[in-house]
């Protein structure tokens, strides 16, 4: 097949300001960034005025979220599932009239699956600062224009405090489990440290206790790729004609990110030196298959994500230091009371296994003693989004103890 860019890909996930307003019942002074798509299954929790760790205040904030299963009368079966950098509140929706198949954890969450929605009430929010329905840079500021680059610097702790606001709206004062991977795993840790009395069990998957210099460096070049795009306009591109924006910069950032998400051996095994039709055997005049793959995902990404949100969320990952203001990483980890499962992936080059070893060593109630579970997978960091059987087996174990 001759792979091309995906110009015809239908964007998904964007909702309008008016649609959010119709759910919240009042002008939210915040919203989503692009017209055209239905609210679908999302609900919106109004969490009011929000003071960011950095000092700024946003007068009206809301989180988009979805629920799966039924909350028990005792309200004791709730599980919070937290997505990674570019995820959303869609966990698993089989195709049905009006809705295509959707969701980023279809092998993990659903009836009869490891997080069995016949038993558990699962809550999946879109994180603060994102662009899939929750308040973020593409939301409207009080002056009637999008926040853009003016949106407050957002930390992992901010995102977790916003999720806590959602828990209050839902009337859930204790989670049976909090589960998440990558950036979601950072948030799981923050939940365990910040709200120890509200988390019974937690699973930290492919995440570190702090973002290291290496990880910050990988993130910073992605941010720079977006800011260097001449169509970025300092983050004020929402009213550009014909939907122009820093699409090339965002696509380049996604290409770079993908290299951290996959393992060298997977790319080598999968694509080898194969090339697209039309390329010369020397490699000129066309694209290697792996280049086409990166182009494909880079272009596709620009159709579902806002560049300012991407910067906000990547900066939030950079902010991650579970020991900040808590006398260091080790005392912070030692303060967690929840039963914990820590999962690493042996081929993860973004958040490698030593990151999870540090966490497991210092969590007092790690179910595997002082070591993490290390999943063998060739898929690198993205393994937690692909290896449903391996991850599911461990989650099942956590929920069963
Ligand atoms: C919680 C969260 O993290 S949510 C965010 C998760 N989602 C994403 O990250 C979106 C981007 N997608 C991905 O990274 C991956 O698809 C994953 C991790 C979700 C799943 O990984 P995999 O099953 O290995 O999918 P893979 O990376 O091969 O991508 C498949 C796509 O690449 C395309 N593709 C494969 N090879 C090539 C190539 N040589 N040239 C162009 N396109 C290619 C496939 O056609 C397929 O397209 P589709 O998405 O329209 O079906
Ligand atoms: N593919 C994931 C990786 C980050 O953990 C995402 O885009 O969110």
Tab-separated table of C-alpha atoms and ligand atoms in Angstrom:
chain	number	residue	atom	x	y	z
A	1	UNK	CA	0.000	0.000	0.000
A	2	UNK	CA	1.214	3.480	-0.787
A	3	UNK	CA	0.675	5.343	2.475
A	4	UNK	CA	-0.262	8.963	2.199
A	5	UNK	CA	-1.052	11.583	4.744
A	6	UNK	CA	-4.471	11.240	6.264
A	7	UNK	CA	-6.144	14.342	4.925
A	8	UNK	CA	-9.477	12.587	5.018
A	9	UNK	CA	-9.271	11.475	8.618
A	10	UNK	CA	-12.362	12.534	10.483
A	11	UNK	CA	-11.425	14.425	13.638
A	12	UNK	CA	-13.057	13.213	16.788
A	13	UNK	CA	-13.533	14.551	20.232
A	14	UNK	CA	-14.071	18.240	19.681
A	15	UNK	CA	-17.097	19.837	21.167
A	16	UNK	CA	-18.509	23.282	21.022
A	17	UNK	CA	-18.774	25.961	23.631
A	18	UNK	CA	-22.546	25.929	23.178
A	19	UNK	CA	-22.753	22.185	23.745
A	20	UNK	CA	-20.864	22.421	27.009
A	21	UNK	CA	-23.014	25.341	28.054
A	22	UNK	CA	-26.160	23.353	27.394
A	23	UNK	CA	-24.917	20.685	29.796
A	24	UNK	CA	-23.620	22.973	32.508
A	25	UNK	CA	-26.663	25.184	32.229
A	26	UNK	CA	-24.800	28.486	32.322
A	27	UNK	CA	-22.051	30.245	30.398
A	28	UNK	CA	-18.905	28.436	31.483
A	29	UNK	CA	-16.478	31.099	30.237
A	30	UNK	CA	-14.490	28.157	29.006
A	31	UNK	CA	-14.953	25.456	26.458
A	32	UNK	CA	-13.507	23.395	23.708
A	33	UNK	CA	-11.654	24.630	20.758
A	34	UNK	CA	-13.296	23.557	17.588
A	35	UNK	CA	-16.796	23.500	16.227
A	36	UNK	CA	-18.511	20.564	14.734
A	37	UNK	CA	-18.606	17.380	16.777
A	38	UNK	CA	-21.179	16.132	19.209
A	39	UNK	CA	-20.826	16.036	22.942
A	40	UNK	CA	-21.422	12.323	22.646
A	41	UNK	CA	-21.199	10.489	25.912
A	42	UNK	CA	-19.249	13.092	27.818
A	43	UNK	CA	-20.541	14.776	30.924
A	44	UNK	CA	-19.159	17.958	32.404
A	45	UNK	CA	-18.461	18.757	36.023
A	46	UNK	CA	-18.387	22.420	36.953
A	47	UNK	CA	-15.585	22.799	39.477
A	48	UNK	CA	-15.820	26.553	39.730
A	49	UNK	CA	-12.989	28.969	40.375
A	50	UNK	CA	-9.620	27.271	40.308
A	51	UNK	CA	-6.399	28.593	41.823
A	52	UNK	CA	-3.329	27.151	40.122
A	53	UNK	CA	-0.214	26.179	42.025
A	54	UNK	CA	1.647	28.817	40.027
A	55	UNK	CA	-0.596	31.549	41.431
A	56	UNK	CA	-3.084	32.363	38.684
A	57	UNK	CA	-6.830	31.922	39.052
A	58	UNK	CA	-9.279	30.794	36.366
A	59	UNK	CA	-12.773	31.909	37.358
A	60	UNK	CA	-14.745	29.050	35.812
A	61	UNK	CA	-13.385	25.586	35.192
A	62	UNK	CA	-14.937	22.289	34.273
A	63	UNK	CA	-13.758	18.765	33.591
A	64	UNK	CA	-15.205	16.512	30.920
A	65	UNK	CA	-15.596	12.945	32.115
A	66	UNK	CA	-17.295	9.681	31.360
A	67	UNK	CA	-18.547	6.956	33.648
A	68	UNK	CA	-18.884	3.237	33.064
A	69	UNK	CA	-20.851	0.844	35.252
A	70	UNK	CA	-23.005	1.672	38.269
A	71	UNK	CA	-22.073	3.334	41.546
A	72	UNK	CA	-23.064	1.085	44.450
A	73	UNK	CA	-25.451	2.318	47.125
A	74	UNK	CA	-22.527	2.389	49.564
A	75	UNK	CA	-20.475	4.370	46.999
A	76	UNK	CA	-17.566	1.995	47.594
A	77	UNK	CA	-16.891	0.582	44.120
A	78	UNK	CA	-15.495	3.614	42.306
A	79	UNK	CA	-12.306	3.384	40.266
A	80	UNK	CA	-10.636	6.441	38.777
A	81	UNK	CA	-8.801	5.829	35.499
A	82	UNK	CA	-6.393	8.556	34.376
A	83	UNK	CA	-5.246	8.937	30.810
A	84	UNK	CA	-1.816	9.686	29.365
A	85	UNK	CA	-0.636	12.865	27.663
A	86	UNK	CA	-2.971	12.962	24.687
A	87	UNK	CA	-5.762	10.707	25.874
A	88	UNK	CA	-9.300	11.516	26.853
A	89	UNK	CA	-12.308	10.199	28.746
A	90	UNK	CA	-13.089	7.493	26.173
A	91	UNK	CA	-11.991	4.162	27.620
A	92	UNK	CA	-14.002	1.591	25.734
A	93	UNK	CA	-17.083	2.031	23.608
A	94	UNK	CA	-17.999	-0.734	21.180
A	95	UNK	CA	-19.556	0.475	17.957
A	96	UNK	CA	-23.222	1.358	18.221
A	97	UNK	CA	-25.626	3.412	16.109
A	98	UNK	CA	-24.291	6.933	15.883
A	99	UNK	CA	-20.993	6.099	17.556
A	100	UNK	CA	-17.948	4.364	16.108
A	101	UNK	CA	-15.723	2.139	18.230
A	102	UNK	CA	-13.847	4.413	20.570
A	103	UNK	CA	-11.529	4.311	23.551
A	104	UNK	CA	-7.888	3.890	24.512
A	105	UNK	CA	-8.194	0.941	26.947
A	106	UNK	CA	-10.641	-1.423	25.237
A	107	UNK	CA	-8.905	-4.527	26.599
A	108	UNK	CA	-8.860	-3.307	30.177
A	109	UNK	CA	-12.176	-1.632	30.958
A	110	UNK	CA	-15.571	-3.145	30.189
A	111	UNK	CA	-17.933	-5.953	31.130
A	112	UNK	CA	-15.948	-9.054	32.065
A	113	UNK	CA	-12.611	-7.295	31.553
A	114	UNK	CA	-9.932	-6.741	34.238
A	115	UNK	CA	-11.635	-3.520	35.315
A	116	UNK	CA	-15.045	-5.133	35.129
A	117	UNK	CA	-17.750	-2.533	34.659
A	118	UNK	CA	-20.349	-5.061	35.800
A	119	UNK	CA	-18.754	-4.683	39.213
A	120	UNK	CA	-16.909	-1.376	39.295
A	121	UNK	CA	-18.054	2.167	38.698
A	122	UNK	CA	-15.316	3.646	36.545
A	123	UNK	CA	-14.750	7.376	36.212
A	124	UNK	CA	-12.477	8.695	33.447
A	125	UNK	CA	-11.890	12.454	33.350
A	126	UNK	CA	-10.164	14.467	30.667
A	127	UNK	CA	-7.365	16.291	32.403
A	128	UNK	CA	-7.201	19.995	33.172
A	129	UNK	CA	-5.324	21.796	30.379
A	130	UNK	CA	-6.331	19.320	27.678
A	131	UNK	CA	-8.624	19.936	24.713
A	132	UNK	CA	-11.097	17.069	24.855
A	133	UNK	CA	-13.791	18.923	26.757
A	134	UNK	CA	-12.002	20.063	29.918
A	135	UNK	CA	-10.909	23.627	30.563
A	136	UNK	CA	-7.640	24.396	28.829
A	137	UNK	CA	-5.867	26.923	26.621
A	138	UNK	CA	-8.516	26.672	23.909
A	139	UNK	CA	-11.239	27.577	26.388
A	140	UNK	CA	-12.594	31.090	26.543
A	141	UNK	CA	-11.038	33.511	29.015
A	142	UNK	CA	-13.237	36.125	30.701
A	143	UNK	CA	-12.317	38.621	27.971
A	144	UNK	CA	-14.106	36.451	25.413
A	145	UNK	CA	-10.986	35.269	23.592
A	146	UNK	CA	-9.304	31.907	23.991
A	147	UNK	CA	-6.757	31.717	26.762
A	148	UNK	CA	-4.146	30.469	24.321
A	149	UNK	CA	-0.653	30.875	25.723
A	150	UNK	CA	-2.133	32.939	28.575
A	151	UNK	CA	-3.547	29.785	30.158
A	152	UNK	CA	-1.882	29.325	33.547
A	153	UNK	CA	1.171	27.133	33.910
A	154	UNK	CA	-0.395	23.850	34.981
A	155	UNK	CA	1.173	21.206	37.204
A	156	UNK	CA	0.377	17.554	37.799
A	157	UNK	CA	-0.765	18.599	41.275
A	158	UNK	CA	-3.178	21.124	39.722
A	159	UNK	CA	-4.642	18.418	37.534
A	160	UNK	CA	-5.136	16.125	40.512
A	161	UNK	CA	-6.746	18.878	42.586
A	162	UNK	CA	-9.152	19.460	39.694
A	163	UNK	CA	-9.924	15.721	39.629
A	164	UNK	CA	-10.573	15.946	43.356
A	165	UNK	CA	-13.131	18.634	42.548
A	166	UNK	CA	-14.778	16.158	40.189
A	167	UNK	CA	-14.858	13.536	42.969
A	168	UNK	CA	-16.645	16.053	45.175
A	169	UNK	CA	-19.181	16.768	42.453
A	170	UNK	CA	-19.807	13.024	42.095
A	171	UNK	CA	-20.005	12.504	45.856
A	172	UNK	CA	-17.146	10.006	45.912
A	173	UNK	CA	-15.034	10.451	49.015
A	174	UNK	CA	-12.873	7.363	48.558
A	175	UNK	CA	-11.683	5.574	45.426
A	176	UNK	CA	-11.409	1.818	45.598
A	177	UNK	CA	-8.562	2.278	43.119
A	178	UNK	CA	-6.832	4.987	41.128
A	179	UNK	CA	-5.152	3.703	37.980
A	180	UNK	CA	-3.153	5.388	35.231
A	181	UNK	CA	-0.215	5.194	32.867
A	182	UNK	CA	2.478	7.662	31.863
A	183	UNK	CA	1.195	11.149	32.706
A	184	UNK	CA	-1.817	9.419	34.242
A	185	UNK	CA	0.613	7.436	36.389
A	186	UNK	CA	2.181	10.689	37.627
A	187	UNK	CA	-1.298	11.769	38.666
A	188	UNK	CA	-1.912	8.451	40.430
A	189	UNK	CA	1.177	9.064	42.546
A	190	UNK	CA	0.020	12.585	43.328
A	191	UNK	CA	-3.374	11.215	44.428
A	192	UNK	CA	-1.671	8.731	46.743
A	193	UNK	CA	0.510	11.383	48.355
A	194	UNK	CA	-1.950	14.282	48.436
A	195	UNK	CA	-5.087	12.384	49.430
A	196	UNK	CA	-3.912	9.266	51.294
A	197	UNK	CA	-7.244	8.849	53.061
A	198	UNK	CA	-9.158	8.794	49.789
A	199	UNK	CA	-7.296	6.089	47.852
A	200	UNK	CA	-7.499	2.413	48.843
A	201	UNK	CA	-5.431	0.931	46.004
A	202	UNK	CA	-3.499	2.405	43.154
A	203	UNK	CA	-1.661	1.318	40.027
A	204	UNK	CA	1.233	3.401	38.703
A	205	UNK	CA	2.114	2.313	35.185
A	206	UNK	CA	5.160	3.403	33.172
A	207	UNK	CA	5.644	6.627	35.121
A	208	UNK	CA	8.425	8.236	37.185
A	209	UNK	CA	8.453	9.897	40.603
A	210	UNK	CA	9.989	12.997	39.028
A	211	UNK	CA	10.580	14.085	35.459
A	212	UNK	CA	14.325	13.818	34.908
A	213	UNK	CA	16.576	16.188	32.965
A	214	UNK	CA	16.574	13.702	30.097
A	215	UNK	CA	12.777	13.586	30.008
A	216	UNK	CA	12.501	17.361	30.250
A	217	UNK	CA	14.986	17.678	27.389
A	218	UNK	CA	12.924	15.359	25.191
A	219	UNK	CA	9.858	17.435	25.987
A	220	UNK	CA	11.556	20.780	25.454
A	221	UNK	CA	12.485	20.085	21.841
A	222	UNK	CA	8.865	19.204	21.146
A	223	UNK	CA	7.685	22.470	22.641
A	224	UNK	CA	10.269	24.327	20.601
A	225	UNK	CA	9.102	22.611	17.399
A	226	UNK	CA	5.649	24.110	17.958
A	227	UNK	CA	6.845	27.554	18.975
A	228	UNK	CA	9.163	27.714	15.955
A	229	UNK	CA	6.263	27.215	13.556
A	230	UNK	CA	5.605	30.660	11.995
A	231	UNK	CA	1.867	29.986	12.255
A	232	UNK	CA	2.054	29.625	16.028
A	233	UNK	CA	1.759	33.405	16.470
A	234	UNK	CA	2.641	33.264	20.120
A	235	UNK	CA	-0.262	30.891	20.729
A	236	UNK	CA	-2.904	33.259	19.298
A	237	UNK	CA	-3.837	31.287	16.193
A	238	UNK	CA	-7.471	30.378	16.881
A	239	UNK	CA	-8.907	33.034	14.592
A	240	UNK	CA	-6.412	32.514	11.777
A	241	UNK	CA	-8.040	32.261	8.332
A	242	UNK	CA	-8.851	28.824	6.929
A	243	UNK	CA	-8.055	27.135	10.219
A	244	UNK	CA	-4.367	27.866	9.850
A	245	UNK	CA	-2.259	27.076	12.863
A	246	UNK	CA	1.034	25.549	13.927
A	247	UNK	CA	0.117	22.196	12.429
A	248	UNK	CA	3.576	21.477	11.088
A	249	UNK	CA	5.177	22.231	14.425
A	250	UNK	CA	2.654	20.089	16.260
A	251	UNK	CA	3.099	17.228	13.807
A	252	UNK	CA	6.868	17.446	14.215
A	253	UNK	CA	6.468	17.373	17.995
A	254	UNK	CA	4.332	14.242	17.693
A	255	UNK	CA	6.903	12.584	15.417
A	256	UNK	CA	9.594	13.261	18.005
A	257	UNK	CA	7.357	11.997	20.795
A	258	UNK	CA	6.586	8.773	18.967
A	259	UNK	CA	10.279	7.937	18.915
A	260	UNK	CA	10.180	7.963	22.702
A	261	UNK	CA	6.967	5.943	22.780
A	262	UNK	CA	8.196	3.013	20.702
A	263	UNK	CA	11.322	0.882	21.075
A	264	UNK	CA	14.213	0.786	18.582
A	265	UNK	CA	13.784	-2.942	18.083
A	266	UNK	CA	10.083	-2.610	17.347
A	267	UNK	CA	10.690	0.050	14.696
A	268	UNK	CA	13.558	-1.976	13.228
A	269	UNK	CA	11.636	-5.267	13.189
A	270	UNK	CA	8.486	-3.734	11.858
A	271	UNK	CA	9.735	-1.380	9.154
A	272	UNK	CA	13.268	-2.566	8.458
A	273	UNK	CA	14.532	-0.545	5.466
A	274	UNK	CA	11.366	-0.895	3.442
A	275	UNK	CA	10.241	2.077	1.417
A	276	UNK	CA	7.152	3.405	-0.269
A	277	UNK	CA	6.446	2.910	-3.940
A	278	UNK	CA	8.322	5.417	-6.065
A	279	UNK	CA	11.380	5.686	-3.884
A	280	UNK	CA	14.743	4.790	-5.372
A	281	UNK	CA	16.481	1.739	-3.918
A	282	UNK	CA	19.093	4.112	-2.501
A	283	UNK	CA	16.470	5.820	-0.380
A	284	UNK	CA	15.982	9.077	-2.330
A	285	UNK	CA	12.852	10.322	-4.052
A	286	UNK	CA	10.297	9.076	-1.579
A	287	UNK	CA	9.861	7.956	1.971
A	288	UNK	CA	11.043	5.070	4.017
A	289	UNK	CA	8.131	3.203	5.550
A	290	UNK	CA	9.130	4.386	9.001
A	291	UNK	CA	9.100	7.993	7.773
A	292	UNK	CA	5.647	7.425	6.366
A	293	UNK	CA	4.562	6.007	9.731
A	294	UNK	CA	5.814	9.085	11.571
A	295	UNK	CA	4.225	11.375	8.966
A	296	UNK	CA	0.953	9.538	9.347
A	297	UNK	CA	0.821	9.852	13.113
A	298	UNK	CA	2.120	13.433	13.062
A	299	UNK	CA	-0.573	14.525	10.622
A	300	UNK	CA	-3.311	12.557	12.302
A	301	UNK	CA	-2.437	14.118	15.611
A	302	UNK	CA	-2.971	17.655	14.339
A	303	UNK	CA	-6.588	16.703	13.655
A	304	UNK	CA	-7.335	15.794	17.221
A	305	UNK	CA	-5.154	18.023	19.362
A	306	UNK	CA	-4.591	21.675	20.097
A	307	UNK	CA	-0.983	22.925	20.027
A	308	UNK	CA	-1.372	25.175	23.078
A	309	UNK	CA	-2.827	22.268	25.047
A	310	UNK	CA	0.074	20.113	23.972
A	311	UNK	CA	2.522	22.673	25.345
A	312	UNK	CA	0.520	23.031	28.571
A	313	UNK	CA	0.419	19.281	29.150
A	314	UNK	CA	4.057	18.669	28.278
A	315	UNK	CA	5.020	21.470	30.673
A	316	UNK	CA	2.836	19.799	33.316
A	317	UNK	CA	4.845	16.622	32.851
A	318	UNK	CA	8.020	18.661	33.230
A	319	UNK	CA	6.644	20.048	36.498
A	320	UNK	CA	6.272	16.573	37.958
A	321	UNK	CA	8.261	16.097	41.142
A	322	UNK	CA	6.379	14.147	43.766
A	323	UNK	CA	8.808	15.398	46.422
A	324	UNK	CA	8.338	19.124	45.736
A	325	UNK	CA	7.391	20.887	48.952
A	326	UNK	CA	7.389	17.529	50.759
A	327	UNK	CA	10.987	17.209	51.933
A	328	UNK	CA	11.906	15.111	48.902
A	329	UNK	CA	10.822	12.155	46.824
A	330	UNK	CA	11.453	9.415	49.365
A	331	UNK	CA	9.464	10.955	52.247
A	332	UNK	CA	6.642	11.671	49.802
A	333	UNK	CA	6.531	8.075	48.575
A	334	UNK	CA	6.772	6.776	52.121
A	335	UNK	CA	3.647	8.751	53.053
A	336	UNK	CA	1.415	6.746	50.694
A	337	UNK	CA	-0.974	4.439	52.536
A	338	UNK	CA	-2.702	2.757	49.573
A	339	UNK	CA	-1.974	-0.791	48.458
A	340	UNK	CA	0.048	-0.209	45.314
A	341	UNK	CA	0.952	-1.909	42.080
A	342	UNK	CA	3.872	-0.478	40.121
A	343	UNK	CA	4.362	-1.560	36.513
A	344	UNK	CA	7.322	-0.872	34.238
A	345	UNK	CA	7.921	-1.963	30.650
A	346	UNK	CA	11.331	-3.405	29.858
A	347	UNK	CA	11.655	-1.606	26.495
A	348	UNK	CA	10.365	1.787	27.733
A	349	UNK	CA	12.980	4.366	26.822
A	350	UNK	CA	10.888	7.346	27.968
A	351	UNK	CA	10.267	6.306	31.584
A	352	UNK	CA	12.644	3.374	31.962
A	353	UNK	CA	12.352	0.644	34.584
A	354	UNK	CA	14.757	2.287	37.106
A	355	UNK	CA	12.092	4.992	37.489
A	356	UNK	CA	9.570	2.397	38.640
A	357	UNK	CA	12.172	0.611	40.775
A	358	UNK	CA	12.659	3.804	42.761
A	359	UNK	CA	8.917	4.161	43.300
A	360	UNK	CA	8.381	0.525	44.300
A	361	UNK	CA	11.307	0.568	46.684
A	362	UNK	CA	9.845	3.385	48.763
A	363	UNK	CA	6.081	2.767	48.680
A	364	UNK	CA	5.200	1.188	52.028
A	365	UNK	CA	2.388	-1.048	50.727
A	366	UNK	CA	3.659	-2.180	47.354
A	367	UNK	CA	2.014	-5.538	46.677
A	368	UNK	CA	5.228	-6.925	45.187
A	369	UNK	CA	7.491	-5.958	48.056
A	370	UNK	CA	10.119	-3.446	47.045
A	371	UNK	CA	10.158	-4.135	43.306
A	372	UNK	CA	7.892	-3.247	40.378
A	373	UNK	CA	6.314	-5.701	37.975
A	374	UNK	CA	8.298	-5.490	34.747
A	375	UNK	CA	6.324	-6.354	31.639
A	376	UNK	CA	8.261	-7.818	28.744
A	377	UNK	CA	7.147	-6.068	25.593
A	378	UNK	CA	8.730	-4.874	22.404
A	379	UNK	CA	6.325	-1.920	22.179
A	380	UNK	CA	8.266	0.420	24.431
A	381	UNK	CA	6.445	3.032	26.493
A	382	UNK	CA	3.250	2.567	24.457
A	383	UNK	CA	3.162	-1.030	25.687
A	384	UNK	CA	0.637	-0.065	28.360
A	385	UNK	CA	-1.744	0.957	25.567
A	386	UNK	CA	-1.209	-2.253	23.614
A	387	UNK	CA	-0.367	-5.177	25.942
A	388	UNK	CA	-3.858	-5.623	27.342
A	389	UNK	CA	-3.323	-9.186	28.553
A	390	UNK	CA	-0.115	-8.433	30.414
A	391	UNK	CA	-1.327	-5.194	31.988
A	392	UNK	CA	-4.782	-6.655	32.636
A	393	UNK	CA	-3.363	-9.611	34.535
A	394	UNK	CA	-1.611	-7.259	36.968
A	395	UNK	CA	-4.599	-4.958	37.421
A	396	UNK	CA	-6.756	-8.001	38.146
A	397	UNK	CA	-4.261	-9.004	40.821
A	398	UNK	CA	-4.372	-5.544	42.431
A	399	UNK	CA	-8.154	-5.457	42.537
A	400	UNK	CA	-8.383	-8.988	43.950
A	401	UNK	CA	-6.093	-8.683	46.972
B	1	LIG	C1	-4.268	7.228	27.224
B	1	LIG	C2	-3.634	7.584	26.027
B	1	LIG	O1	-2.472	7.558	25.972
B	1	LIG	S1	-4.556	7.973	24.745
B	1	LIG	C3	-3.485	8.188	23.499
B	1	LIG	C4	-3.264	6.919	22.825
B	1	LIG	N1	-3.429	7.116	21.467
B	1	LIG	C5	-2.439	7.571	20.774
B	1	LIG	O2	-1.353	7.776	21.226
B	1	LIG	C6	-2.812	7.857	19.349
B	1	LIG	C7	-1.698	7.463	18.442
B	1	LIG	N2	-1.704	6.036	18.277
B	1	LIG	C8	-0.743	5.293	18.754
B	1	LIG	O3	0.210	5.790	19.286
B	1	LIG	C9	-0.932	3.839	18.562
B	1	LIG	O4	-1.883	3.646	17.566
B	1	LIG	C10	-1.372	3.053	19.779
B	1	LIG	C11	-0.330	3.159	20.883
B	1	LIG	C12	-2.683	3.572	20.353
B	1	LIG	C13	-1.559	1.621	19.351
B	1	LIG	O5	-0.371	1.160	18.750
B	1	LIG	P1	-0.394	0.167	17.510
B	1	LIG	O6	-1.550	-0.763	17.603
B	1	LIG	O7	0.975	-0.392	17.416
B	1	LIG	O8	-0.706	1.150	16.317
B	1	LIG	P2	0.347	1.829	15.339
B	1	LIG	O9	1.277	2.703	16.051
B	1	LIG	O10	0.913	0.779	14.471
B	1	LIG	O11	-0.565	2.755	14.462
B	1	LIG	C14	-1.466	2.197	13.575
B	1	LIG	C15	-1.741	3.168	12.453
B	1	LIG	O12	-0.509	3.453	11.747
B	1	LIG	C16	-0.741	3.259	10.354
B	1	LIG	N3	0.508	2.850	9.768
B	1	LIG	C17	1.216	1.733	10.027
B	1	LIG	N4	2.311	1.702	9.268
B	1	LIG	C18	2.322	2.818	8.507
B	1	LIG	C19	3.186	3.334	7.525
B	1	LIG	N5	4.303	2.735	7.143
B	1	LIG	N6	2.880	4.531	6.965
B	1	LIG	C20	1.750	5.174	7.335
B	1	LIG	N7	0.887	4.723	8.254
B	1	LIG	C21	1.161	3.547	8.836
B	1	LIG	C22	-1.804	2.194	10.314
B	1	LIG	O13	-2.528	2.231	9.095
B	1	LIG	C23	-2.706	2.557	11.457
B	1	LIG	O14	-3.622	3.546	11.063
B	1	LIG	P3	-4.996	3.786	11.863
B	1	LIG	O15	-4.619	4.408	13.192
B	1	LIG	O16	-5.765	4.722	10.989
B	1	LIG	O17	-5.639	2.461	12.015
B	2	LIG	N1	0.640	7.475	23.178
B	2	LIG	C1	0.511	8.086	24.450
B	2	LIG	C2	1.871	8.137	25.022
B	2	LIG	C3	2.108	9.047	26.167
B	2	LIG	O1	2.143	8.279	27.298
B	2	LIG	C4	-0.131	9.438	24.333
B	2	LIG	O2	-0.042	10.036	23.268
B	2	LIG	O3	-0.767	9.905	25.257
